[in-house]
XYZ file of C-alpha atoms in Angstrom:
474
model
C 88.406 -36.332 -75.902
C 85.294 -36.640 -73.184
C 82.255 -35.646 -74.432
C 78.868 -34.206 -72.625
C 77.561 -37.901 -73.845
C 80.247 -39.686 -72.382
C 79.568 -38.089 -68.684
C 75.575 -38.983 -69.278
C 76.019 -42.409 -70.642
C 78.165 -42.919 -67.311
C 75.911 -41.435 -64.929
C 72.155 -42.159 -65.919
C 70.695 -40.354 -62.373
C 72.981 -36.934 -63.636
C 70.325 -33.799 -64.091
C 69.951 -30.224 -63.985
C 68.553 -31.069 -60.640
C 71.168 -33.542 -59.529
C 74.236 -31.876 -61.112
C 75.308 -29.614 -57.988
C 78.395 -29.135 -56.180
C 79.805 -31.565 -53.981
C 77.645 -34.734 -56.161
C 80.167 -37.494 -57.139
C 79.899 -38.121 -60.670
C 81.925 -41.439 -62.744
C 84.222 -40.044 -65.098
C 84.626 -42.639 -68.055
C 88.316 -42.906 -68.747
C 89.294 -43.887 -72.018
C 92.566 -46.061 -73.203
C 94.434 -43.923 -75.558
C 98.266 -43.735 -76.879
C 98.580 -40.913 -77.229
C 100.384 -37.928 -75.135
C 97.667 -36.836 -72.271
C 98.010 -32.701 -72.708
C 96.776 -30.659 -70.241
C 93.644 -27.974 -70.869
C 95.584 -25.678 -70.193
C 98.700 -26.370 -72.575
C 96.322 -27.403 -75.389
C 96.383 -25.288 -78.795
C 94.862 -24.796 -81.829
C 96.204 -22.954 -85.080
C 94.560 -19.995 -86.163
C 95.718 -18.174 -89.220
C 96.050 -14.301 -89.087
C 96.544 -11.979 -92.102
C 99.244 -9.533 -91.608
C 98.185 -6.282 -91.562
C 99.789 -2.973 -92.364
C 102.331 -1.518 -89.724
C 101.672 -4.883 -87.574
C 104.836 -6.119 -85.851
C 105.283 -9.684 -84.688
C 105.232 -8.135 -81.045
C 102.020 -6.593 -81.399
C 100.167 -9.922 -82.840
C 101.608 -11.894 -79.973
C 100.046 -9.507 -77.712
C 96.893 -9.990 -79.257
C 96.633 -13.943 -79.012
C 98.457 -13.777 -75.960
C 101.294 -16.619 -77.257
C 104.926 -15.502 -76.951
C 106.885 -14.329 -80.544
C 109.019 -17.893 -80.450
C 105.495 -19.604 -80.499
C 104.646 -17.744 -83.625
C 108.434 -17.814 -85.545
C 108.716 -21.728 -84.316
C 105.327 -22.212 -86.533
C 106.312 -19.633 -89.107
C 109.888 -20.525 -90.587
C 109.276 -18.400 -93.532
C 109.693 -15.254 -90.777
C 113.672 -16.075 -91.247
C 113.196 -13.410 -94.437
C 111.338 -10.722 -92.392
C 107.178 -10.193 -91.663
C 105.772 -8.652 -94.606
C 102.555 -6.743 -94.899
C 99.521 -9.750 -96.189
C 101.612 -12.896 -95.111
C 99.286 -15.252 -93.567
C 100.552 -16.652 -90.173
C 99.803 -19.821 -88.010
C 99.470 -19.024 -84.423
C 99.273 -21.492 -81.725
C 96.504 -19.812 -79.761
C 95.907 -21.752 -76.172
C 92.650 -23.042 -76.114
C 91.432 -21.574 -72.697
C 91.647 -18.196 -75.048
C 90.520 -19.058 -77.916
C 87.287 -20.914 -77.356
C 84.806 -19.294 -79.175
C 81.932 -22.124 -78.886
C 82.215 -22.851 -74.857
C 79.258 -21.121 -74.217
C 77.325 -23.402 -77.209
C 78.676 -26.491 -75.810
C 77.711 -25.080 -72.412
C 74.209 -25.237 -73.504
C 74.619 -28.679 -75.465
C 75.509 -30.566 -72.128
C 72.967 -28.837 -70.029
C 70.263 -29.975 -72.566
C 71.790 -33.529 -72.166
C 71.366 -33.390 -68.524
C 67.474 -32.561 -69.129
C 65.462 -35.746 -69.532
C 63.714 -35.986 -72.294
C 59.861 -35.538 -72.243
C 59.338 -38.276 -74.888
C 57.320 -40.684 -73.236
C 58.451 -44.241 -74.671
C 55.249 -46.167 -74.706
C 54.605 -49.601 -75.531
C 51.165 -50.777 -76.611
C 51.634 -54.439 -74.587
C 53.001 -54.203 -71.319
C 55.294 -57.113 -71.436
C 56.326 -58.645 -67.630
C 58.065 -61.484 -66.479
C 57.646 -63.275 -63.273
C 60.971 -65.308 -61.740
C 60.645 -66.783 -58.876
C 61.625 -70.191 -56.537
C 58.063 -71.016 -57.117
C 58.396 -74.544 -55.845
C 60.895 -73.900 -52.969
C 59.269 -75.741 -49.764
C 61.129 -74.377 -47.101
C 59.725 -72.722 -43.963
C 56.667 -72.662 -46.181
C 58.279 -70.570 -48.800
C 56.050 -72.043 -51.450
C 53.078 -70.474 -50.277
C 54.174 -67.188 -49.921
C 55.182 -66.886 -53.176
C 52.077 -68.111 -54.505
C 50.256 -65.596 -52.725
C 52.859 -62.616 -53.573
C 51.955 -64.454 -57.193
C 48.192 -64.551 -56.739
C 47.861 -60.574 -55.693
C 49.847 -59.303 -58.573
C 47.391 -60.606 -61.103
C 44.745 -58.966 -59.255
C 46.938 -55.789 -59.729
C 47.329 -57.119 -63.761
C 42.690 -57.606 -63.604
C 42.548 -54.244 -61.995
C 45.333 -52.602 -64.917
C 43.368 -54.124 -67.427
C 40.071 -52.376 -66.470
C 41.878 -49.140 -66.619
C 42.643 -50.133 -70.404
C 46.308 -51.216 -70.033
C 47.570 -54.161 -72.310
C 49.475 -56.563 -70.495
C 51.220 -60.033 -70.885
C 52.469 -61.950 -67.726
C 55.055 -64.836 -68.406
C 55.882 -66.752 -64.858
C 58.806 -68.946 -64.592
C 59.515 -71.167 -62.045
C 63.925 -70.145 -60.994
C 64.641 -73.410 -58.632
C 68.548 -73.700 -60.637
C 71.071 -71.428 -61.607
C 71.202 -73.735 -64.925
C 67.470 -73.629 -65.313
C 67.566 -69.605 -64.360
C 70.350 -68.964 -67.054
C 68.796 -71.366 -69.864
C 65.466 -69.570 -69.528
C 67.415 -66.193 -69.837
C 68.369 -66.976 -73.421
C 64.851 -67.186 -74.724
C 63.440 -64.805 -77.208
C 60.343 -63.714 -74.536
C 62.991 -62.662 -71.636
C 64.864 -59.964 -73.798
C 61.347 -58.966 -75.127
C 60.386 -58.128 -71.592
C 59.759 -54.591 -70.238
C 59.485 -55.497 -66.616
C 61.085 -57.991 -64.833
C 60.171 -59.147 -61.463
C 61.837 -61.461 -58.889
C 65.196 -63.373 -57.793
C 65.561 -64.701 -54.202
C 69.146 -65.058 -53.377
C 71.748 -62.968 -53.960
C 72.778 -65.358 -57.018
C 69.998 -65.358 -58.293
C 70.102 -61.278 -58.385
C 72.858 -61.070 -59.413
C 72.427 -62.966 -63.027
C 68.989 -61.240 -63.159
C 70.514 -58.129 -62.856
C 73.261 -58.927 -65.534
C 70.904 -59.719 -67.714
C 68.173 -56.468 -67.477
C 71.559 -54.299 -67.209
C 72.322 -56.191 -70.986
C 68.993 -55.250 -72.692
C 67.812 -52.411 -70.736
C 65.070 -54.070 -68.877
C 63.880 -52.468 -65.493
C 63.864 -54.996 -62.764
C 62.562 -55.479 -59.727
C 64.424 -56.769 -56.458
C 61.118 -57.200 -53.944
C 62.193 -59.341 -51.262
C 66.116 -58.799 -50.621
C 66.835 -55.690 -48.824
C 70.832 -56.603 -48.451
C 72.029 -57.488 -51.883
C 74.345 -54.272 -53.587
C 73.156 -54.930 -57.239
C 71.307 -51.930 -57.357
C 74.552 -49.388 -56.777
C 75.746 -50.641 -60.254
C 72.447 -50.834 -62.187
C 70.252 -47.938 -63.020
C 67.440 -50.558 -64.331
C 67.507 -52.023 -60.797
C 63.849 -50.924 -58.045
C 64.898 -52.347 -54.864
C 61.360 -52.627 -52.776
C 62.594 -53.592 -49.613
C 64.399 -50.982 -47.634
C 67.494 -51.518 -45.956
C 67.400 -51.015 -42.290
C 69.785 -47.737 -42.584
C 68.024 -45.971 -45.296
C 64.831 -46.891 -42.917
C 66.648 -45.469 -39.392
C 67.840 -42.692 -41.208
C 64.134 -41.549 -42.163
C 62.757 -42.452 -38.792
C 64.712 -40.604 -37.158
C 63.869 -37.509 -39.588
C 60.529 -37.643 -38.553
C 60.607 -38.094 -34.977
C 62.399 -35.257 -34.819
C 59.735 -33.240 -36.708
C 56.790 -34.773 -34.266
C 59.158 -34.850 -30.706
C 61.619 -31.894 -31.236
C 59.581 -30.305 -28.168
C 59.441 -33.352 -25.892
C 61.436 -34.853 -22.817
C 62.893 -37.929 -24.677
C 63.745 -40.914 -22.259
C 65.652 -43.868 -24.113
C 65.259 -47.197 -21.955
C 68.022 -49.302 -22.178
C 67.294 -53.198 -21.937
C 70.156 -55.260 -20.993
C 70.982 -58.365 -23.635
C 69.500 -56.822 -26.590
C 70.490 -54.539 -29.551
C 68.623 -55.338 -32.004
C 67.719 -51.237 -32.423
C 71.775 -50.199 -31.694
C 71.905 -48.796 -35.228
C 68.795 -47.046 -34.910
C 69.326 -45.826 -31.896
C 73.060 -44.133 -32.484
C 70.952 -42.689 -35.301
C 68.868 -41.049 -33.504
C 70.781 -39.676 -31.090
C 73.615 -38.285 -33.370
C 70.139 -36.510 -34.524
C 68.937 -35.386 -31.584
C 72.722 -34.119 -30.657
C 72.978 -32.359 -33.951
C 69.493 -30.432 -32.916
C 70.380 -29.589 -29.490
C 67.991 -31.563 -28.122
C 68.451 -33.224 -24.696
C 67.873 -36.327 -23.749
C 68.090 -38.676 -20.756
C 68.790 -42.186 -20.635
C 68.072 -45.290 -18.156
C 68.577 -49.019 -17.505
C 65.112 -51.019 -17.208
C 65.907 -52.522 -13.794
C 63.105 -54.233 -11.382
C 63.183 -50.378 -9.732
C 62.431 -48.957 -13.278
C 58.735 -47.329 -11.796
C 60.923 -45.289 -9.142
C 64.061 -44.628 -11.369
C 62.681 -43.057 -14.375
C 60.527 -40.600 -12.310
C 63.331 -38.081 -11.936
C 63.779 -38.440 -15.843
C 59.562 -37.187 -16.153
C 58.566 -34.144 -16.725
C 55.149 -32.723 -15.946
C 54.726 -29.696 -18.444
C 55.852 -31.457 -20.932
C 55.338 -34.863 -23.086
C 57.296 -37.436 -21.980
C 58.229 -39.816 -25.183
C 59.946 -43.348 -23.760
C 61.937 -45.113 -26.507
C 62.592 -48.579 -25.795
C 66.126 -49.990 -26.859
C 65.171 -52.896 -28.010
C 61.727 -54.044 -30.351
C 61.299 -57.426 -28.184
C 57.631 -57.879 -26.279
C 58.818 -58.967 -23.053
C 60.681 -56.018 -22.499
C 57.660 -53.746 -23.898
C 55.602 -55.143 -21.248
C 57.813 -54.459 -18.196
C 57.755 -51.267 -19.687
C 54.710 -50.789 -19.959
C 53.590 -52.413 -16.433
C 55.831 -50.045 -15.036
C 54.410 -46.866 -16.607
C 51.061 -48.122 -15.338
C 52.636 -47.667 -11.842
C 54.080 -44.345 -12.428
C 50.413 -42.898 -13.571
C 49.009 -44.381 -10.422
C 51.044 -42.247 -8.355
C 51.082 -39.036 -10.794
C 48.099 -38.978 -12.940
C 49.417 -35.358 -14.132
C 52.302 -36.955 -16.181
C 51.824 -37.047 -19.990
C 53.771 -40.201 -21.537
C 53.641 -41.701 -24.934
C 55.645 -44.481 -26.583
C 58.229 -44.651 -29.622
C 59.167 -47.683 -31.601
C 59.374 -50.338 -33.628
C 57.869 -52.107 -36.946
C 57.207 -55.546 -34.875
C 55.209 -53.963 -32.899
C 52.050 -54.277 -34.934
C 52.534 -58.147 -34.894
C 52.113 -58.201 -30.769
C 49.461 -59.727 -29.265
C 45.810 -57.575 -28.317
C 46.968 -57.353 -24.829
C 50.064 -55.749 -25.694
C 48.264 -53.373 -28.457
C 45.707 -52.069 -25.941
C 49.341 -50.995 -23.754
C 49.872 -48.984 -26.907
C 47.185 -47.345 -26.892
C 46.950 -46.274 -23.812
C 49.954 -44.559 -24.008
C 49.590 -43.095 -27.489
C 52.028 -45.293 -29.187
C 53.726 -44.247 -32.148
C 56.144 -46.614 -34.489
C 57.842 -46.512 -37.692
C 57.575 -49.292 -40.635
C 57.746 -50.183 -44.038
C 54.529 -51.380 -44.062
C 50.774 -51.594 -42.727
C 47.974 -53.790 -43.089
C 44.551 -50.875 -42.025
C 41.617 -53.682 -42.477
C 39.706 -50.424 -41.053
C 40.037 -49.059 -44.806
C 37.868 -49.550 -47.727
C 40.474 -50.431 -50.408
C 42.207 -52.804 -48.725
C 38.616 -54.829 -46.892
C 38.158 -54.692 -50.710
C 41.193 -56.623 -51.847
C 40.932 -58.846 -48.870
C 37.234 -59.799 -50.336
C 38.099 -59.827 -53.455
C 41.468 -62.360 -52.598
C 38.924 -64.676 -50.708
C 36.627 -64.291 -53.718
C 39.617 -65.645 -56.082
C 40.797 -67.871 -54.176
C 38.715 -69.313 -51.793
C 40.800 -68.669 -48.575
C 42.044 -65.804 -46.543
C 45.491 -64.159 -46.729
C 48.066 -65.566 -44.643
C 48.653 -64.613 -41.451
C 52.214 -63.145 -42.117
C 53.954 -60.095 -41.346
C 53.929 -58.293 -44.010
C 51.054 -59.800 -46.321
C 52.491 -61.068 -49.341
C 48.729 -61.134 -51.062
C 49.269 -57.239 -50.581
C 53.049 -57.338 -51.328
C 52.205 -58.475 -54.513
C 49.230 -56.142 -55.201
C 50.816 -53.046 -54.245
C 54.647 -53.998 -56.454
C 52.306 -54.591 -59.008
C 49.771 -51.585 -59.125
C 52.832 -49.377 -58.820
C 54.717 -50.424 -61.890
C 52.265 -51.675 -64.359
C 50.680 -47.926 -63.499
C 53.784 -46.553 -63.961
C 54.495 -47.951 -67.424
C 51.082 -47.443 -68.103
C 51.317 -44.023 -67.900
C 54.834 -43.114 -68.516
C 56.241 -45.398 -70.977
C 59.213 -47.786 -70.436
C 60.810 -44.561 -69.372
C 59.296 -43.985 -66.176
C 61.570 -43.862 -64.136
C 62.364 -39.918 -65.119
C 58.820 -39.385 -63.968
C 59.290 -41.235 -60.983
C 58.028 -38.802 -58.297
C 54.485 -38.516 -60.373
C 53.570 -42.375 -60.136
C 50.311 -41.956 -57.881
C 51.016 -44.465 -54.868
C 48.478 -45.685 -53.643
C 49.285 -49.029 -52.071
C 47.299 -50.660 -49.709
C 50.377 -51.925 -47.327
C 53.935 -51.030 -48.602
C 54.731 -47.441 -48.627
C 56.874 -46.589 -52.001
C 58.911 -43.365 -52.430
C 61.647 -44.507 -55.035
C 65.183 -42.205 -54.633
C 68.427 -43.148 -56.940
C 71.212 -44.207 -54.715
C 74.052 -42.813 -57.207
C 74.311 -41.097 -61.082
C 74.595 -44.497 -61.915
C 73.048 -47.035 -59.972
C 69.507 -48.224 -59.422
C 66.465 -46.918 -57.285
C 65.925 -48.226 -53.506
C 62.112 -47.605 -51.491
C 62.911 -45.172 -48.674
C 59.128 -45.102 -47.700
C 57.463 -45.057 -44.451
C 54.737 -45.069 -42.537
C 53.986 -43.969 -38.895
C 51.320 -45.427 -37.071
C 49.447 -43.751 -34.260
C 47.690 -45.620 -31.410
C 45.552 -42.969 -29.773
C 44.043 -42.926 -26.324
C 40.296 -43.387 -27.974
C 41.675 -46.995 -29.974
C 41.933 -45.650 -33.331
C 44.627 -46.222 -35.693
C 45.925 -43.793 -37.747
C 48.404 -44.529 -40.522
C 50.528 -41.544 -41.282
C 52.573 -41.298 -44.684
C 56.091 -39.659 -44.425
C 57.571 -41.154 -47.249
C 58.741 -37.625 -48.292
């Protein structure tokens, strides 16, 4: 018979909250040889004391089973009912269930998490990564995504946590595997790291084994974390990242003339952009849409409105295109200084050169990302000090800054065991986030699999050359 337990242990994301109609739930299904009866038909015996003037009509009535049901249990009714007898009836079970209103409550107090904070008085992580992997410079990366979590692990400590780092070097699938049958792996309470999708996927066998929570933070592509509820993917996928974009432009633009240009030989933003307009679609809101063509100054003018702001969405992330873009706008102002325009696009934008970056600003840019480097704020000229202080050199110049990467994974989850216990991932919502370049808003991606970031910034260019970096992670 299922159990209450049997639905939880199946569906670790299942809660009051979560338990709605219309949410697809596993149902375990267990091997059995016996007969499958339905609800419906089931029965259980009761036993029911004749009483005076009772008739075997009348008792039927009251358990609502036929008079066969009752003599076919009863053979002793072949001399007559008699006043006292005791008789087995086959009451249904839809009738007779007394306790469905107990085990109502049982299961619904399953489905509430418990409040027991699991604590742990060493915070026990482990570090796997291709450490000495040379290519395209991969080495140094790492080392710096190394380097800036155990200035997360110094900063931990001064807020009194206990923690123990072990770092392993994962080149090998036999030196990877070996290592995970050592005493300090299943001791482990975090478990950072893996590269390829091999690589995740033992990693992930082995936390799913001895309930250790692990997490993915470079691979945005790998599935792992739809089958393991111990699984933090950092890295968002592109969808989960379009989807969300195009949430919030529609809270910023619902009231604007939206132009989308269309660049031939690229589609590098296709997905986002069928996103978007499905979006805009459902909404009602109108849109207009045009080819960037050496006439692009003179087409698009039609498209412009002059009461309203004009947001221009490129259809592809690439510079060369933003430029013509741009360059044409410039010409369009010339003419018709009354017409409001702003931009709309893309993560790579913040790695474009300062010629390109005053463009955005000019036209109040605005873009979506993952993540954002403000060396305008405190915190972060702080790390970047303190990193140089370390280490004696600067972060690299990469896009995003694995020095940060690093920092911020770290910060997050040491803080979050800190505070919540090995458990924390009921508590998930309450972790205080506050990352210097990665935005982090964890949501489960099914009752049983594993967590995936769905956090993002947008950045604002103004007119006056400030940046402002805009949380809308939820």
């Amino acid at each position: 018979m299922l159990k209450p337990e049997d639905l939880i242990a199946a569906n670790p994301g299942l809660s009051v909250e979560t338990f709605l109609i219309g949410k697809t739930i596993r149902i375990p299904f267990f091997q059995s040889q016996a007969d499958f009866i339905p609800y419906e038909k089931q029965t259980q015996n009761v036993t029911h004391q004749v009483k005076r003037g009772e008739t075997l009509y009348s008792i039927s009535k009251a358990y609502d089973v036929s008079v066969e049901d009752i003599e076919k249990a009863n053979p002793m009714l072949g001399s007559g009912l008699k006043t006292n007898m005791k008789l087995i009836v086959p009451v249904k079970v839809t009738s007779l269930d007394e306790n469905v209103r107990t085990r109502e409550i049982e299961a619904n107090r399953l489905l509430r998490p418990s409040n027991e904070t699991q604590r742990t008085d060493v915070i026990r992580v482990g570090l796997l990564l291709p450490f000495l992997d040379k290519t395209s410079g991969q080495h140094l990366r790492l080392q710096e995504y190394y380097e800036g979590f155990l200035l997360a692990v110094n900063r931990m400590k001064k807020d009194g946590a206990n923690i123990e780092v072990y770092v392993f070097e994962i080149g090998s699938r036999a030196k990877l595997e070996s290592l995970l049958g050592t005493m300090e792996m299943e001791d482990l309470h975090l478990l950072i790291g893996g590269m390829t999708d091999d690589q995740i996927k033992i990693l992930s066998d082995f936390t799913k084994r001895h309930n250790i929570k692990y997490i993915i933070p470079f691979s945005s592509k790998n599935s792992e974390v739809q089958n393991n509820n111990n699984i933090f993917q950092v890295n968002s996928p592109q969808s989960y990242l379009y989807s969300k974009a195009s949430r919030v432009f529609m809270e910023i633009f619902r009231n604007a003339n939206v132009v989308i240009v269309n660049v031939s030989g690229y589609s590098d933003k296709a997905e986002f952009l069928s996103t978007l307009k499905s979006d805009l679609k459902r909404k009602n809101v109108r849109y207009n849409e045009i080819s960037l063509t050496s006439n692009f100054s003179t087409d698009i003018l039609p498209l412009l409105q002059n009461n309203v702001e004009n947001v221009i969405i490129p259809s592809t992330g690439d510079s060369g295109a933003l430029r013509e873009i741009t360059n044409a706008l410039d010409k369009v102002h010339q003419a018709h200084q009354g017409i409001n325009t702003r931009l709309f696009g893309y993560p790579e934008w913040q790695t474009y050169n300062p010629e390109i970056k005053k463009a955005l600003h000019q036209y109040g840019t605005y873009f979506y990302t993952s993540f954002y480097v403000d060396e305008q704020d405190i915190e972060t000229s702080k790390f970047i000090e303190n990193f140089k202080f370390w280490y004696g050199r600067e972060l690299i110049n990469t896009y995003p800054k694995y020095g940060l990467f690093g920092y911020d994974t770290g910060i997050f989850f040491l803080n979050a065991v800190h505070r919540f216990g090995t458990n924390f991932e009921q508590r998930i919502n309450r972790i205080p986030s506050n990352s210097l370049q990665f935005a982090f808003n964890f949501e489960r991606v099914n009752n049983w699999g594993g967590f995936i970031n769905t956090g993002l910034y947008l950045i604002h260019y103004d007119v006056n050359n400030a940046v402002y970096k805009i949380n809308k992670s939820r």
